[in-house]
Coordinates of C-alpha atoms and ligand atoms in Angstrom, one line a residue:
M1 CA -13.3 4.4 30.6
H2 CA -16.0 2.2 29.5
V3 CA -18.3 2.4 26.3
L4 CA -21.8 1.2 25.7
A5 CA -24.0 1.3 23.1
T6 CA -28.0 1.5 23.2
A7 CA -29.9 -0.9 21.7
G8 CA -34.1 -0.7 21.2
H9 CA -37.1 -0.2 19.2
V10 CA -37.5 3.4 17.4
D11 CA -38.6 5.8 20.1
H12 CA -38.8 4.1 23.0
G13 CA -36.4 6.8 24.6
K14 CA -32.6 5.9 23.9
S15 CA -31.4 9.1 23.0
T16 CA -33.8 10.9 25.9
L17 CA -32.3 8.3 28.4
V18 CA -28.5 9.2 27.0
R19 CA -28.9 13.2 27.1
A20 CA -30.7 12.6 30.7
L21 CA -27.4 11.1 32.3
T22 CA -25.0 12.7 30.1
G23 CA -26.4 16.4 30.0
M24 CA -25.3 15.6 26.3
E25 CA -27.0 15.7 22.9
P26 CA -26.4 12.8 21.2
D27 CA -28.5 13.8 18.5
R28 CA -26.1 15.5 16.5
W29 CA -28.1 16.4 12.9
A30 CA -30.3 19.1 13.0
E31 CA -32.3 16.8 10.7
E32 CA -32.3 14.4 14.0
R33 CA -33.8 17.2 16.2
R34 CA -35.9 18.2 13.5
R35 CA -37.9 14.7 13.4
G36 CA -37.2 13.8 16.8
M37 CA -35.9 10.8 15.6
T38 CA -32.2 9.5 15.4
I39 CA -30.4 8.6 12.1
D40 CA -26.5 8.1 12.8
L41 CA -24.5 7.5 15.6
G42 CA -24.4 9.7 19.0
F43 CA -21.6 9.9 21.1
A44 CA -22.2 11.6 25.1
W45 CA -20.6 10.8 28.8
T46 CA -20.4 11.1 31.6
A47 CA -19.1 10.3 35.0
L48 CA -20.5 7.7 37.3
P49 CA -21.3 7.7 40.9
S50 CA -17.8 5.6 41.4
G51 CA -16.2 7.9 39.7
A52 CA -15.5 5.5 36.4
T53 CA -16.5 7.3 33.0
V54 CA -18.6 5.9 31.2
A55 CA -19.1 6.7 27.3
F56 CA -22.1 6.1 25.4
V57 CA -22.8 5.1 21.6
D58 CA -26.4 6.0 21.1
V59 CA -28.0 3.9 18.2
P60 CA -30.9 4.8 15.8
G61 CA -34.1 2.2 16.4
H62 CA -35.8 2.6 13.1
E63 CA -35.4 -0.3 11.3
R64 CA -33.8 1.5 7.7
F65 CA -30.9 2.3 10.1
V66 CA -30.2 -1.1 11.3
A67 CA -27.1 -0.6 9.3
N68 CA -25.9 2.4 11.5
M69 CA -26.8 0.5 14.5
L70 CA -24.6 -2.4 14.0
A71 CA -21.9 0.3 13.2
G72 CA -22.2 1.3 16.5
V73 CA -22.3 -1.6 18.4
G74 CA -19.6 -3.5 16.0
P75 CA -17.0 -2.7 18.7
V76 CA -18.6 -2.2 21.8
P77 CA -18.7 -5.0 24.4
A78 CA -21.7 -4.2 26.1
A79 CA -25.3 -2.6 25.9
V80 CA -28.1 -1.4 27.5
V81 CA -31.1 -2.3 26.1
V82 CA -34.1 0.2 26.1
V83 CA -37.7 -0.6 26.2
A84 CA -40.4 1.4 26.8
A85 CA -42.9 1.1 29.6
D86 CA -46.2 1.8 27.2
E87 CA -45.0 -0.1 24.2
G88 CA -43.3 -2.9 25.3
W89 CA -41.2 -5.7 23.6
R90 CA -41.1 -4.7 19.3
A91 CA -40.0 -5.0 16.0
Q92 CA -36.4 -3.7 16.8
S93 CA -36.1 -4.4 20.3
T94 CA -36.0 -8.3 18.7
E95 CA -33.8 -7.2 16.0
H96 CA -31.7 -5.5 18.1
L97 CA -31.2 -8.1 20.7
A98 CA -30.7 -10.5 17.6
A99 CA -27.8 -8.5 16.8
L100 CA -26.3 -8.2 20.4
D101 CA -26.7 -11.9 20.4
A102 CA -24.9 -12.5 17.0
L103 CA -22.0 -10.6 18.0
A104 CA -21.8 -12.8 21.7
V105 CA -22.4 -9.4 23.6
R106 CA -22.1 -11.0 27.0
H107 CA -22.7 -7.3 29.0
G108 CA -25.7 -5.2 29.5
L109 CA -28.5 -3.9 31.6
L110 CA -32.4 -3.5 30.8
V111 CA -33.7 -0.1 31.3
V112 CA -37.3 0.1 30.7
T113 CA -38.1 4.1 30.3
R114 CA -41.3 6.2 29.9
S115 CA -41.8 4.7 32.8
D116 CA -44.0 7.3 33.8
L117 CA -46.6 6.8 31.1
A118 CA -47.3 3.3 31.7
D119 CA -46.4 0.3 34.1
P120 CA -43.2 -0.8 33.5
G121 CA -43.8 -4.3 34.9
P122 CA -45.1 -6.1 32.2
A123 CA -42.5 -4.6 29.6
V124 CA -39.6 -5.6 32.1
A125 CA -40.7 -9.1 32.6
Q126 CA -40.9 -9.8 28.5
A127 CA -38.0 -7.9 28.0
R128 CA -35.9 -10.2 30.5
A129 CA -37.3 -13.3 29.2
E130 CA -35.9 -12.4 25.5
I131 CA -32.8 -11.2 27.0
A132 CA -32.5 -14.2 29.4
A133 CA -32.6 -16.8 26.1
T134 CA -29.7 -14.8 24.0
S135 CA -25.4 -13.9 25.1
L136 CA -26.5 -11.6 27.4
G137 CA -28.2 -14.1 29.7
A138 CA -29.7 -12.6 32.8
V139 CA -29.7 -8.7 33.1
E140 CA -30.0 -6.4 35.7
A141 CA -33.6 -4.3 35.0
V142 CA -33.6 -0.4 35.7
A143 CA -37.3 1.2 35.1
V144 CA -37.0 5.1 34.6
S145 CA -38.0 8.2 33.3
G146 CA -36.4 10.1 30.8
V147 CA -38.8 13.2 31.1
T148 CA -38.8 13.1 35.3
G149 CA -35.9 11.8 35.6
A150 CA -37.6 9.2 38.3
G151 CA -34.9 6.0 38.6
L152 CA -32.3 7.9 37.0
D153 CA -30.3 7.5 40.5
E154 CA -31.2 3.5 40.4
L155 CA -30.3 3.8 37.0
R156 CA -26.4 5.1 37.5
A157 CA -25.7 2.4 40.7
A158 CA -26.6 -0.2 37.9
L159 CA -24.5 1.3 35.5
D160 CA -21.7 1.2 37.9
R161 CA -22.4 -2.6 38.8
L162 CA -22.1 -3.2 35.2
V163 CA -18.9 -1.2 34.1
A164 CA -17.3 -3.0 37.0
G165 CA -18.1 -6.4 35.9
L166 CA -16.6 -5.5 32.2
P167 CA -13.5 -8.0 31.4
A168 CA -10.6 -5.7 31.5
P169 CA -9.3 -4.8 28.3
D170 CA -5.9 -6.1 26.9
P171 CA -3.5 -2.9 26.6
D172 CA -0.8 -4.3 25.2
A173 CA -3.4 -5.9 22.2
A174 CA -2.3 -5.2 18.4
V175 CA -4.9 -1.7 17.7
R176 CA -8.0 -2.5 15.4
L177 CA -9.5 1.2 15.9
W178 CA -13.1 0.6 13.5
I179 CA -13.6 4.4 11.9
D180 CA -17.2 5.0 12.9
R181 CA -17.2 8.5 11.9
S182 CA -14.9 10.9 9.7
F183 CA -14.7 14.5 9.3
T184 CA -12.3 17.2 8.5
V185 CA -11.1 19.9 11.5
K186 CA -10.4 23.4 10.0
G187 CA -6.4 23.3 9.9
A188 CA -6.2 20.2 11.2
G189 CA -7.3 18.1 8.7
T190 CA -8.9 14.7 8.5
V191 CA -10.5 13.1 12.2
V192 CA -11.9 9.5 12.3
T193 CA -13.4 8.5 15.8
G194 CA -13.8 5.3 16.7
T195 CA -14.4 2.7 20.0
L196 CA -10.9 1.2 20.9
G197 CA -11.9 -2.1 22.2
A198 CA -7.7 -3.4 22.9
G199 CA -4.8 -2.1 22.8
R200 CA -2.7 1.6 23.0
L201 CA -2.9 4.8 20.9
R202 CA -0.2 7.7 21.2
V203 CA 0.5 10.8 19.1
G204 CA 3.4 9.9 16.6
D205 CA 2.0 6.4 16.0
E206 CA 2.4 4.4 12.5
L207 CA -0.8 2.6 11.6
E208 CA -2.2 0.9 8.5
L209 CA -5.3 2.2 7.0
T210 CA -7.5 -0.7 5.3
G211 CA -8.4 0.6 2.1
T212 CA -5.1 2.3 1.2
D213 CA -1.5 0.2 1.1
R214 CA 0.1 3.0 3.1
T215 CA 0.7 3.7 6.6
V216 CA -0.8 7.0 8.2
R217 CA 0.5 9.1 11.1
V218 CA -1.5 9.5 14.0
R219 CA -1.1 13.9 13.9
G220 CA -3.1 14.4 17.3
L221 CA -5.2 12.3 19.7
Q222 CA -8.5 13.5 21.7
S223 CA -10.8 11.6 23.8
L224 CA -14.2 12.9 25.4
G225 CA -13.1 16.0 23.9
M226 CA -9.7 16.1 25.3
A227 CA -6.4 16.3 23.4
V228 CA -4.2 13.4 25.0
P229 CA -0.8 12.3 24.1
E230 CA -1.4 8.2 24.5
I231 CA -5.1 6.4 25.2
S232 CA -5.5 3.4 26.4
A233 CA -8.9 0.6 26.0
V234 CA -11.6 0.8 26.0
A235 CA -11.5 4.3 24.7
R236 CA -13.9 6.4 22.5
V237 CA -11.0 8.4 20.3
A238 CA -10.4 10.8 17.9
V239 CA -7.3 10.8 15.7
N240 CA -6.4 12.9 13.7
L241 CA -4.0 11.7 10.8
R242 CA -1.5 13.3 8.9
G243 CA -1.9 14.0 5.3
V244 CA -5.5 11.4 4.5
D245 CA -8.1 12.7 2.5
K246 CA -12.0 12.2 4.8
A247 CA -13.2 10.3 1.8
A248 CA -10.5 7.6 2.4
A249 CA -10.4 7.1 6.0
G250 CA -14.6 6.6 6.5
R251 CA -16.6 4.2 8.2
G252 CA -16.1 0.8 7.9
L253 CA -12.6 1.4 7.3
A254 CA -9.9 0.9 10.5
L255 CA -6.7 1.7 11.7
L256 CA -4.3 -0.9 12.3
T257 CA -1.1 -1.7 14.3
P258 CA 0.9 -2.7 11.5
G259 CA 2.0 -6.0 10.6
R260 CA -1.0 -7.7 13.2
F261 CA -4.0 -8.0 10.6
R262 CA -4.1 -9.3 7.4
L263 CA -7.0 -8.1 4.9
T264 CA -9.1 -11.4 3.9
D265 CA -11.6 -11.6 1.4
L266 CA -12.2 -15.6 1.9
I267 CA -13.4 -16.7 5.5
D268 CA -14.0 -20.2 6.8
V269 CA -16.7 -19.2 9.5
R270 CA -18.7 -21.5 11.9
V271 CA -22.5 -19.9 12.2
H272 CA -24.8 -19.0 14.8
G273 CA -28.2 -19.4 14.6
D274 CA -30.6 -20.2 11.5
P275 CA -29.3 -23.0 9.9
V276 CA -26.9 -22.8 7.3
A277 CA -28.3 -24.2 4.8
G278 CA -31.5 -22.2 5.0
L279 CA -28.8 -19.2 4.2
P280 CA -29.6 -16.8 1.2
A281 CA -26.8 -17.1 -1.3
T282 CA -25.5 -13.9 -0.2
V283 CA -25.5 -12.0 2.8
T284 CA -24.2 -8.8 4.5
L285 CA -21.8 -9.6 6.9
H286 CA -21.8 -7.0 9.7
T287 CA -18.3 -6.8 11.7
G288 CA -16.7 -4.1 13.8
S289 CA -17.8 -0.8 12.0
A290 CA -17.9 -2.5 8.6
A291 CA -20.6 -4.1 6.2
V292 CA -19.8 -5.9 3.4
S293 CA -21.5 -8.1 0.9
A294 CA -20.7 -11.4 1.1
R295 CA -21.1 -15.3 -1.0
V296 CA -22.2 -18.3 1.2
R297 CA -20.9 -21.4 0.3
P298 CA -22.7 -24.0 3.3
L299 CA -19.7 -26.8 4.2
G300 CA -20.9 -28.3 6.9
A301 CA -23.9 -28.3 9.0
D302 CA -23.0 -24.9 10.9
T303 CA -19.9 -23.9 9.0
A304 CA -19.5 -22.2 5.7
R305 CA -17.0 -19.7 3.5
L306 CA -17.6 -17.1 2.8
R307 CA -16.2 -14.9 -0.1
L308 CA -16.1 -10.9 0.8
H309 CA -16.9 -8.6 -1.8
T310 CA -14.7 -6.3 0.4
P311 CA -11.7 -7.4 2.1
L312 CA -11.3 -7.2 6.2
P313 CA -9.0 -7.1 8.6
L314 CA -10.4 -10.2 10.4
R315 CA -8.6 -12.8 13.0
I316 CA -9.4 -16.2 13.7
G317 CA -12.1 -15.5 16.6
D318 CA -13.1 -12.9 15.6
R319 CA -17.3 -12.8 15.8
A320 CA -19.6 -11.1 12.7
L321 CA -23.4 -11.1 11.8
L322 CA -25.0 -12.0 8.8
R323 CA -27.9 -10.1 7.8
D324 CA -30.3 -11.2 5.1
P325 CA -30.1 -7.7 2.5
G326 CA -33.7 -8.8 1.3
R327 CA -35.5 -9.6 4.6
H328 CA -34.1 -6.8 7.3
H329 CA -33.2 -10.1 9.3
V330 CA -29.8 -11.1 11.6
A331 CA -29.6 -14.3 9.9
G332 CA -27.4 -15.4 12.8
G333 CA -23.8 -14.5 14.0
V334 CA -20.2 -16.5 12.7
T335 CA -17.2 -17.4 14.8
V336 CA -14.3 -16.6 12.3
L337 CA -12.2 -20.7 12.2
D338 CA -9.9 -19.8 9.6
V339 CA -9.0 -16.2 7.5
V340 CA -6.1 -18.4 5.1
P341 CA -8.2 -20.9 4.0
P342 CA -7.3 -23.4 1.6
G343 CA -8.8 -24.1 -2.1
L344 CA -11.4 -26.2 -2.6
Q345 CA -10.8 -27.1 -5.9
R346 CA -9.9 -31.3 -5.3
R347 CA -12.8 -33.9 -6.0
G348 CA -13.7 -34.5 -1.6
A349 CA -12.2 -31.5 -0.8
A350 CA -15.1 -29.4 0.6
A351 CA -16.7 -32.7 2.6
A352 CA -13.1 -33.0 4.2
R353 CA -13.0 -29.4 4.2
A354 CA -16.3 -29.9 6.4
A355 CA -14.8 -32.4 8.5
T356 CA -12.1 -29.9 10.0
L357 CA -14.0 -27.4 10.5
A358 CA -16.1 -28.8 12.8
G359 CA -13.1 -29.5 14.8
L360 CA -12.1 -26.3 15.3
A361 CA -13.0 -23.9 18.0
G362 CA -11.8 -20.5 16.5
S363 CA -9.8 -19.7 19.2
P364 CA -6.4 -18.9 17.6
E365 CA -3.9 -21.8 18.3
L366 CA -0.4 -22.2 17.7
A367 CA 0.0 -26.1 17.9
G368 CA -3.4 -26.7 16.3
E369 CA -2.7 -24.3 13.2
L370 CA 0.9 -25.9 12.5
R371 CA -0.7 -29.3 12.5
R372 CA -2.7 -27.6 9.4
R373 CA -0.6 -25.5 8.0
L374 CA 2.5 -28.0 8.5
L375 CA 4.4 -24.6 7.6
V376 CA 3.7 -20.7 8.8
R377 CA 5.9 -17.9 9.3
R378 CA 5.5 -16.5 12.5
A379 CA 4.1 -13.3 10.9
D380 CA 1.5 -14.8 8.8
L381 CA 0.5 -16.8 12.1
L382 CA 0.6 -13.1 14.1
R383 CA -1.9 -11.9 11.7
M384 CA -4.0 -14.6 11.8
G385 CA -3.9 -13.6 15.3
V386 CA -1.9 -16.3 16.6
D387 CA 0.1 -14.9 19.4
E388 CA 2.2 -17.5 20.8
A389 CA 5.3 -17.1 19.8
G390 CA 6.6 -20.8 19.4
E391 CA 10.5 -21.7 18.1
P392 CA 11.2 -20.9 14.4
V393 CA 12.8 -23.8 12.4
A394 CA 14.8 -21.4 10.1
G395 CA 14.5 -17.8 10.0
D396 CA 10.6 -16.6 11.0
W397 CA 9.2 -20.3 9.9
L398 CA 7.7 -22.2 12.4
A399 CA 7.0 -26.0 11.4
D400 CA 4.4 -28.6 13.0
P401 CA 6.9 -31.4 14.9
A402 CA 6.0 -34.3 13.3
H403 CA 5.6 -32.6 9.7
W404 CA 9.3 -31.0 10.3
A405 CA 10.7 -34.7 11.4
G406 CA 9.0 -36.5 8.1
L407 CA 10.5 -33.8 6.0
R408 CA 13.9 -34.8 7.7
E409 CA 13.4 -38.4 6.8
Q410 CA 12.5 -37.0 3.4
L411 CA 15.2 -35.2 2.4
A412 CA 17.9 -38.2 3.7
R413 CA 15.7 -39.9 0.9
E414 CA 15.9 -37.7 -1.7
V415 CA 19.7 -37.0 -1.1
A416 CA 20.3 -40.7 -1.3
R417 CA 18.4 -41.2 -4.7
H418 CA 20.2 -38.2 -5.8
A419 CA 22.9 -39.9 -5.4
R420 CA 21.9 -43.1 -7.5
E421 CA 21.0 -41.0 -10.0
H422 CA 24.0 -38.9 -10.6
P423 CA 26.5 -40.6 -8.8
L424 CA 29.2 -38.0 -10.0
E425 CA 27.5 -34.7 -9.0
P426 CA 28.9 -34.2 -5.3
G427 CA 25.8 -34.1 -3.8
A428 CA 22.3 -32.9 -4.6
P429 CA 21.9 -28.9 -5.2
V430 CA 19.9 -27.3 -2.3
E431 CA 17.1 -25.6 -4.7
A432 CA 16.5 -29.1 -6.9
L433 CA 15.8 -30.8 -3.0
R434 CA 13.7 -27.8 -2.3
H435 CA 11.4 -28.1 -5.2
R436 CA 11.4 -32.1 -4.3
L437 CA 10.0 -31.8 -1.2
G438 CA 7.5 -28.8 -2.2
L439 CA 9.7 -25.8 0.4
P440 CA 8.9 -22.7 0.1
D441 CA 12.5 -21.5 1.3
R442 CA 15.7 -22.7 0.9
A443 CA 16.6 -21.7 4.0
L444 CA 14.5 -24.9 5.4
V445 CA 16.1 -27.1 3.1
E446 CA 19.5 -26.2 4.6
A447 CA 17.7 -26.6 8.3
L448 CA 16.7 -29.8 7.6
V449 CA 20.6 -31.2 6.8
H450 CA 21.8 -32.8 10.3
P451 CA 24.7 -35.6 10.1
P452 CA 25.2 -37.9 8.3
L453 CA 23.8 -35.0 5.8
V454 CA 26.3 -32.3 4.8
A455 CA 25.4 -28.9 3.1
R456 CA 28.4 -27.6 0.8
R457 CA 28.7 -25.1 -1.9
G458 CA 24.6 -25.3 -2.2
R459 CA 24.5 -28.8 -2.4
I460 CA 23.5 -31.6 -0.3
S461 CA 25.0 -35.0 0.4
A462 CA 25.7 -37.8 2.8
G463 CA 28.8 -36.9 4.2
A464 CA 32.5 -37.9 2.7
A465 CA 31.6 -41.7 2.4
D466 CA 29.2 -40.8 0.2
V467 CA 31.8 -42.3 -3.1
P468 CA 29.2 -44.1 -5.8
E469 CA 29.8 -48.1 -5.9
E470 CA 30.3 -48.0 -9.4
L471 CA 32.6 -45.6 -9.6
V472 CA 35.1 -47.0 -7.0
A473 CA 34.4 -50.6 -9.1
A474 CA 35.5 -49.0 -12.8
V475 CA 38.3 -46.9 -11.1
G476 CA 39.8 -50.4 -9.4
R477 CA 38.9 -52.0 -12.8
A478 CA 40.9 -49.6 -14.5
F479 CA 44.0 -50.3 -13.1
D480 CA 43.4 -54.0 -13.1
G481 CA 46.7 -56.0 -14.6
L482 CA 49.1 -53.2 -13.1
A483 CA 49.1 -54.1 -9.8
D484 CA 52.4 -54.7 -9.6
R485 CA 53.4 -51.4 -11.7
P486 CA 52.3 -48.4 -9.4
F487 CA 53.4 -45.8 -11.8
A488 CA 51.6 -47.1 -14.9
A489 CA 48.4 -45.2 -15.6
P490 CA 45.6 -46.4 -17.7
E491 CA 45.6 -46.5 -21.3
A492 CA 43.3 -44.2 -22.4
Y493 CA 40.8 -46.2 -24.4
R494 CA 40.4 -48.7 -21.3
L495 CA 38.9 -45.4 -19.3
L496 CA 36.4 -45.4 -22.3
E497 CA 35.6 -48.9 -22.3
L498 CA 35.0 -48.3 -18.7
G499 CA 32.9 -45.5 -19.2
L500 CA 35.4 -43.2 -17.0
G501 CA 34.9 -39.9 -19.0
A502 CA 36.2 -36.8 -18.0
R503 CA 33.2 -35.6 -15.6
Q504 CA 33.3 -39.4 -13.8
L505 CA 37.2 -38.5 -14.3
A506 CA 36.6 -35.8 -11.8
A507 CA 34.5 -37.5 -9.7
A508 CA 37.2 -39.9 -8.9
V509 CA 39.1 -37.3 -8.4
R510 CA 37.1 -35.3 -5.6
A511 CA 36.9 -38.9 -4.3
G512 CA 40.4 -39.3 -3.4
L513 CA 40.7 -42.7 -5.6
V514 CA 43.0 -41.2 -8.2
V515 CA 45.5 -38.0 -8.9
P516 CA 45.3 -36.3 -12.2
L517 CA 48.3 -35.5 -14.2
G518 CA 46.7 -34.0 -16.8
G519 CA 44.5 -35.5 -19.9
N520 CA 43.1 -38.3 -18.9
V521 CA 46.4 -39.6 -17.3
I522 CA 45.5 -40.9 -13.7
L523 CA 47.4 -42.5 -11.2
R524 CA 46.5 -43.9 -8.1
A525 CA 46.4 -42.2 -5.2
G526 CA 49.6 -41.7 -3.2
A527 CA 51.3 -42.3 -6.0
P528 CA 53.4 -39.2 -6.3
G529 CA 54.5 -39.4 -2.6
R530 CA 55.5 -43.1 -3.6
A531 CA 57.4 -41.7 -6.6
A532 CA 59.2 -39.3 -4.8
R533 CA 60.5 -42.2 -2.5
V534 CA 61.8 -44.3 -5.7
L535 CA 63.6 -41.5 -7.0
A536 CA 65.2 -40.6 -4.3
G537 CA 67.2 -43.6 -4.4
L538 CA 68.5 -42.4 -7.5
P539 CA 72.3 -40.7 -8.3
H540 CA 71.5 -37.0 -8.3
P541 CA 70.5 -35.3 -10.6
F542 CA 68.8 -37.5 -12.7
T543 CA 66.9 -37.3 -16.2
V544 CA 63.5 -37.8 -17.0
S545 CA 64.7 -41.1 -19.0
E546 CA 66.5 -42.3 -16.1
A547 CA 63.0 -41.3 -13.5
R548 CA 60.9 -43.1 -16.1
Q549 CA 63.1 -46.6 -16.1
A550 CA 63.0 -45.9 -12.0
L551 CA 59.8 -45.6 -11.9
D552 CA 58.4 -48.3 -14.2
T553 CA 56.2 -46.4 -16.5
S554 CA 56.1 -44.2 -19.9
R555 CA 56.9 -40.4 -21.0
R556 CA 53.5 -39.7 -20.9
V557 CA 53.6 -40.5 -17.2
A558 CA 56.6 -39.6 -16.1
V559 CA 56.7 -36.1 -17.9
P560 CA 53.6 -34.4 -16.1
L561 CA 54.4 -36.7 -12.8
L562 CA 57.5 -34.3 -12.2
E563 CA 56.2 -31.4 -13.3
L564 CA 53.6 -32.3 -10.7
L565 CA 56.3 -33.0 -8.1
D566 CA 58.3 -30.0 -9.4
S567 CA 55.5 -27.7 -8.5
T568 CA 55.0 -29.4 -5.2
G569 CA 58.7 -28.5 -3.8
V570 CA 59.7 -31.9 -4.2
T571 CA 61.9 -32.6 -6.9
R572 CA 63.9 -29.1 -8.3
H573 CA 64.3 -28.9 -12.4
T574 CA 68.1 -28.2 -12.8
A575 CA 69.9 -26.0 -15.7
D576 CA 70.4 -29.4 -17.8
D577 CA 67.4 -30.7 -17.7
R578 CA 67.6 -32.9 -14.7
R579 CA 66.0 -33.2 -11.7
V580 CA 67.2 -33.3 -7.7
V581 CA 64.9 -34.7 -4.9
V582 CA 64.7 -31.9 -2.3
A583 CA 62.2 -32.4 0.1
S584 CA 62.4 -35.4 2.8
E585 CA 60.4 -37.8 2.8
D586 CA 58.2 -36.7 5.4
E587 CA 57.9 -33.0 4.1
Q588 CA 56.4 -34.8 1.0
P589 CA 53.1 -33.5 0.6
E590 CA 50.5 -36.3 -0.3
P591 CA 49.3 -34.6 -3.5
Ligands
GTP601 N1 -43.0 10.3 29.1 C1 -42.2 10.7 28.5 N2 -41.5 10.6 27.3 C2 -39.9 10.2 27.0 C3 -39.6 9.1 27.8 N3 -38.3 9.2 27.2 C4 -38.4 9.6 25.7 N4 -39.3 9.5 25.7 C5 -40.2 10.9 24.5 O1 -40.3 9.6 23.6 C6 -39.6 9.8 22.3 C7 -39.0 9.5 21.7 O2 -37.8 9.8 22.4 P1 -36.2 9.0 21.8 O3 -35.5 9.2 23.2 O4 -36.0 10.2 20.7 O5 -36.5 8.0 21.8 P2 -34.9 6.9 21.0 O6 -35.0 5.3 20.9 O7 -33.7 7.4 21.0 O8 -35.6 7.0 19.3 P3 -34.5 6.7 18.0 O9 -33.4 7.0 18.3 O10 -35.4 7.5 16.5 O11 -34.8 4.9 17.8 C8 -39.2 11.8 22.5 O12 -41.0 12.5 22.1 C9 -39.1 12.1 24.0 O13 -39.5 12.7 24.5 C10 -39.9 9.5 29.2 O14 -39.1 8.3 30.1 N5 -41.1 9.7 29.5
MG602 MG1 -32.7 8.1 19.2

C-alpha cells in the first residue's frame, strides 16, 4: 500500500478528486458536507491500474485548518498538489507547498482540477514553477475534472508512476505511529489511526504510548477497513488498544516500539528556510501529527536550540516544521541534529555548540556520536536513532576509542598517585577511581584495568610489585643492628620511631616483608623456616628456654614463634611443656 496526502488551496477540488478516484467520501462529518468544506482529515483508498493500492489522506485547504492539514501531511512521504484551473495559484497553495518543502517531501504530483471551467495551461505552468523550487522538484502534471471525469485515467496512470518511484519502507524499523484520529468503538474500546511509515505492527504487540508512562497492547488491527493480524509499512492502520481511554490517545501522540525512542523536550536543529535570526521567540513545531509550542534560542547562522513545551519522541535526522503562530506563516523546516544536547551554562558554551552543530549533517552516525558523547549506553544511542551496533567496552557502554585509551592512561596515573598518597593501602578503591575519572559506572573502571594493573577485592593496584619504597626502607632500618641475630624482633619503641604503627606493619606483612608474631612483634620474612632448622638440631624434646638460647632471642619472640610453629605442624607441644620438631625441613611450610 502507498499513502498520499492531498495539498492545496480551499475549494480547489481536493475532496472531489479523491471522491472521483476512490468512490469513497473523504469528508466524514455532516458539518463538512453541509458546508462543502473539509475541516478535518479524510481517508479513502482505491486500487490503481497496476493493482497497487493507494490510500489518500485528504486535507483541508482553509487557512484556519492548517494545523489539521499538517497533522495529515506530517507522516506521509508523498503528496498530490491540487490547483484549480479557474483560480490558479493561491495563498494556501503557497502555504501548503511551503509545508511540504519544510518537511522535505520529495515525491509528488501536480493535479490541476476544475479544468472543465478554465484552460488548465496557465495554472499548470505557474504551479510547476512554484513546485520545482522546492524539495518536490520537477513533478508530473495532470489536468482533470472531478465533475466530468476527464483526465482521471491519465491521473491513475500518473499515480501508478508516482508510487512505483517511492522509496521502499524498512519493515524492520522501529514503529512510530503518529496518531491522527482516535475514537471509541462499542464493545471494542479505543481505536486510533495513523499512517505507518516504517516497521510492522502485529496483534498482541506491546507499544509505548507517549503521554502515558505505561505500555499498551494491540488488541486488534485494521487496514482499509479489514481486520488483519499484522501489517507492514507503508499503510493506513487502525489500532484497537486494550485498556486505554480515548482521551489518553489523541492526535499528536504516538505509539512506539518500546525502548527505541526517547521523549525529549530539548533539541538542537538545523533551520532551513527563513534565517534563524528572523524566527519569532516562540514558534509552533509540527512533526508527525504533533504540534507543540517551542522557544527558540538561535545558536549559529542556521542552527538553533528548541525548548519544546511538550516532550516528543524525536530522533536525530527527523524533520519538523516551524510555524509562526501569529502570522499564519510557515517559517521553515528543521532537521533534528541532537535530541540530548549538552547544557550551555558555561561561558562560551553557546558559541562552541554552534561550531559543533555547523559540522553536523543530521544523520545518526555511531562514530560521530561517540566522538561527541565520549561514553554512552547503546540503548540510549538506539533511542536517538543510531542503529549501528558497535562493540561495548563494558555492559552496554560504548566508548570513543581515543577517549577510552585516554581513560586507561588516566587510570594508571590515578592508581600510581593513590599508591603515593596512601602507600599502606593495598591499591585504590574502585569507587574512588570511578569518582576521580568521572565515570558513571564501576564496570567501566574495571573494564579499564589491564596489566600491569590488577583488580582485587574492590581495589586496583599496580600489581604485586606495588610495595611503597618508604615502607621497605623503614622495615629495613627496623632490623638495623640485628643482621647477625635473625630471630631478634625490633623493639616496640624502635618501630614507633620509624613510624611503623599497626597499619604500616599490616602493609609490610601483606607485602611479604615481615612475619607477624602478634602484637607488634615481627620477624624478617623466612624466619620461622630458619628457626625450624635450628631447632631440629637441638636434643629432643627441648624447652622454651633451650629454644630461646639456640635462636639467640628473647622470650617475647620465642613463645609466640614456637606457638606459630606448633600451629603450622612444624613442632609439637609435649605433655611436660617441651617440644619436638616433627616435620622434616622440606615439609615445613613457609608461614
Ligand atoms: N466544475 C467543477 N467543479 C469542481 C471540480 N472539483 C471540485 N469542484 C467543486 O468545487 C467545490 C470545492 O470542491 P472540494 O472538492 O470540496 O474542494 P476542496 O479542495 O476539497 O476544499 P477544502 O477541502 O475545503 O479545501 C465544490 O463545489 C466542488 O463541486 C471540478 O473538477 N469541476
Ligand atoms: Mg476538501
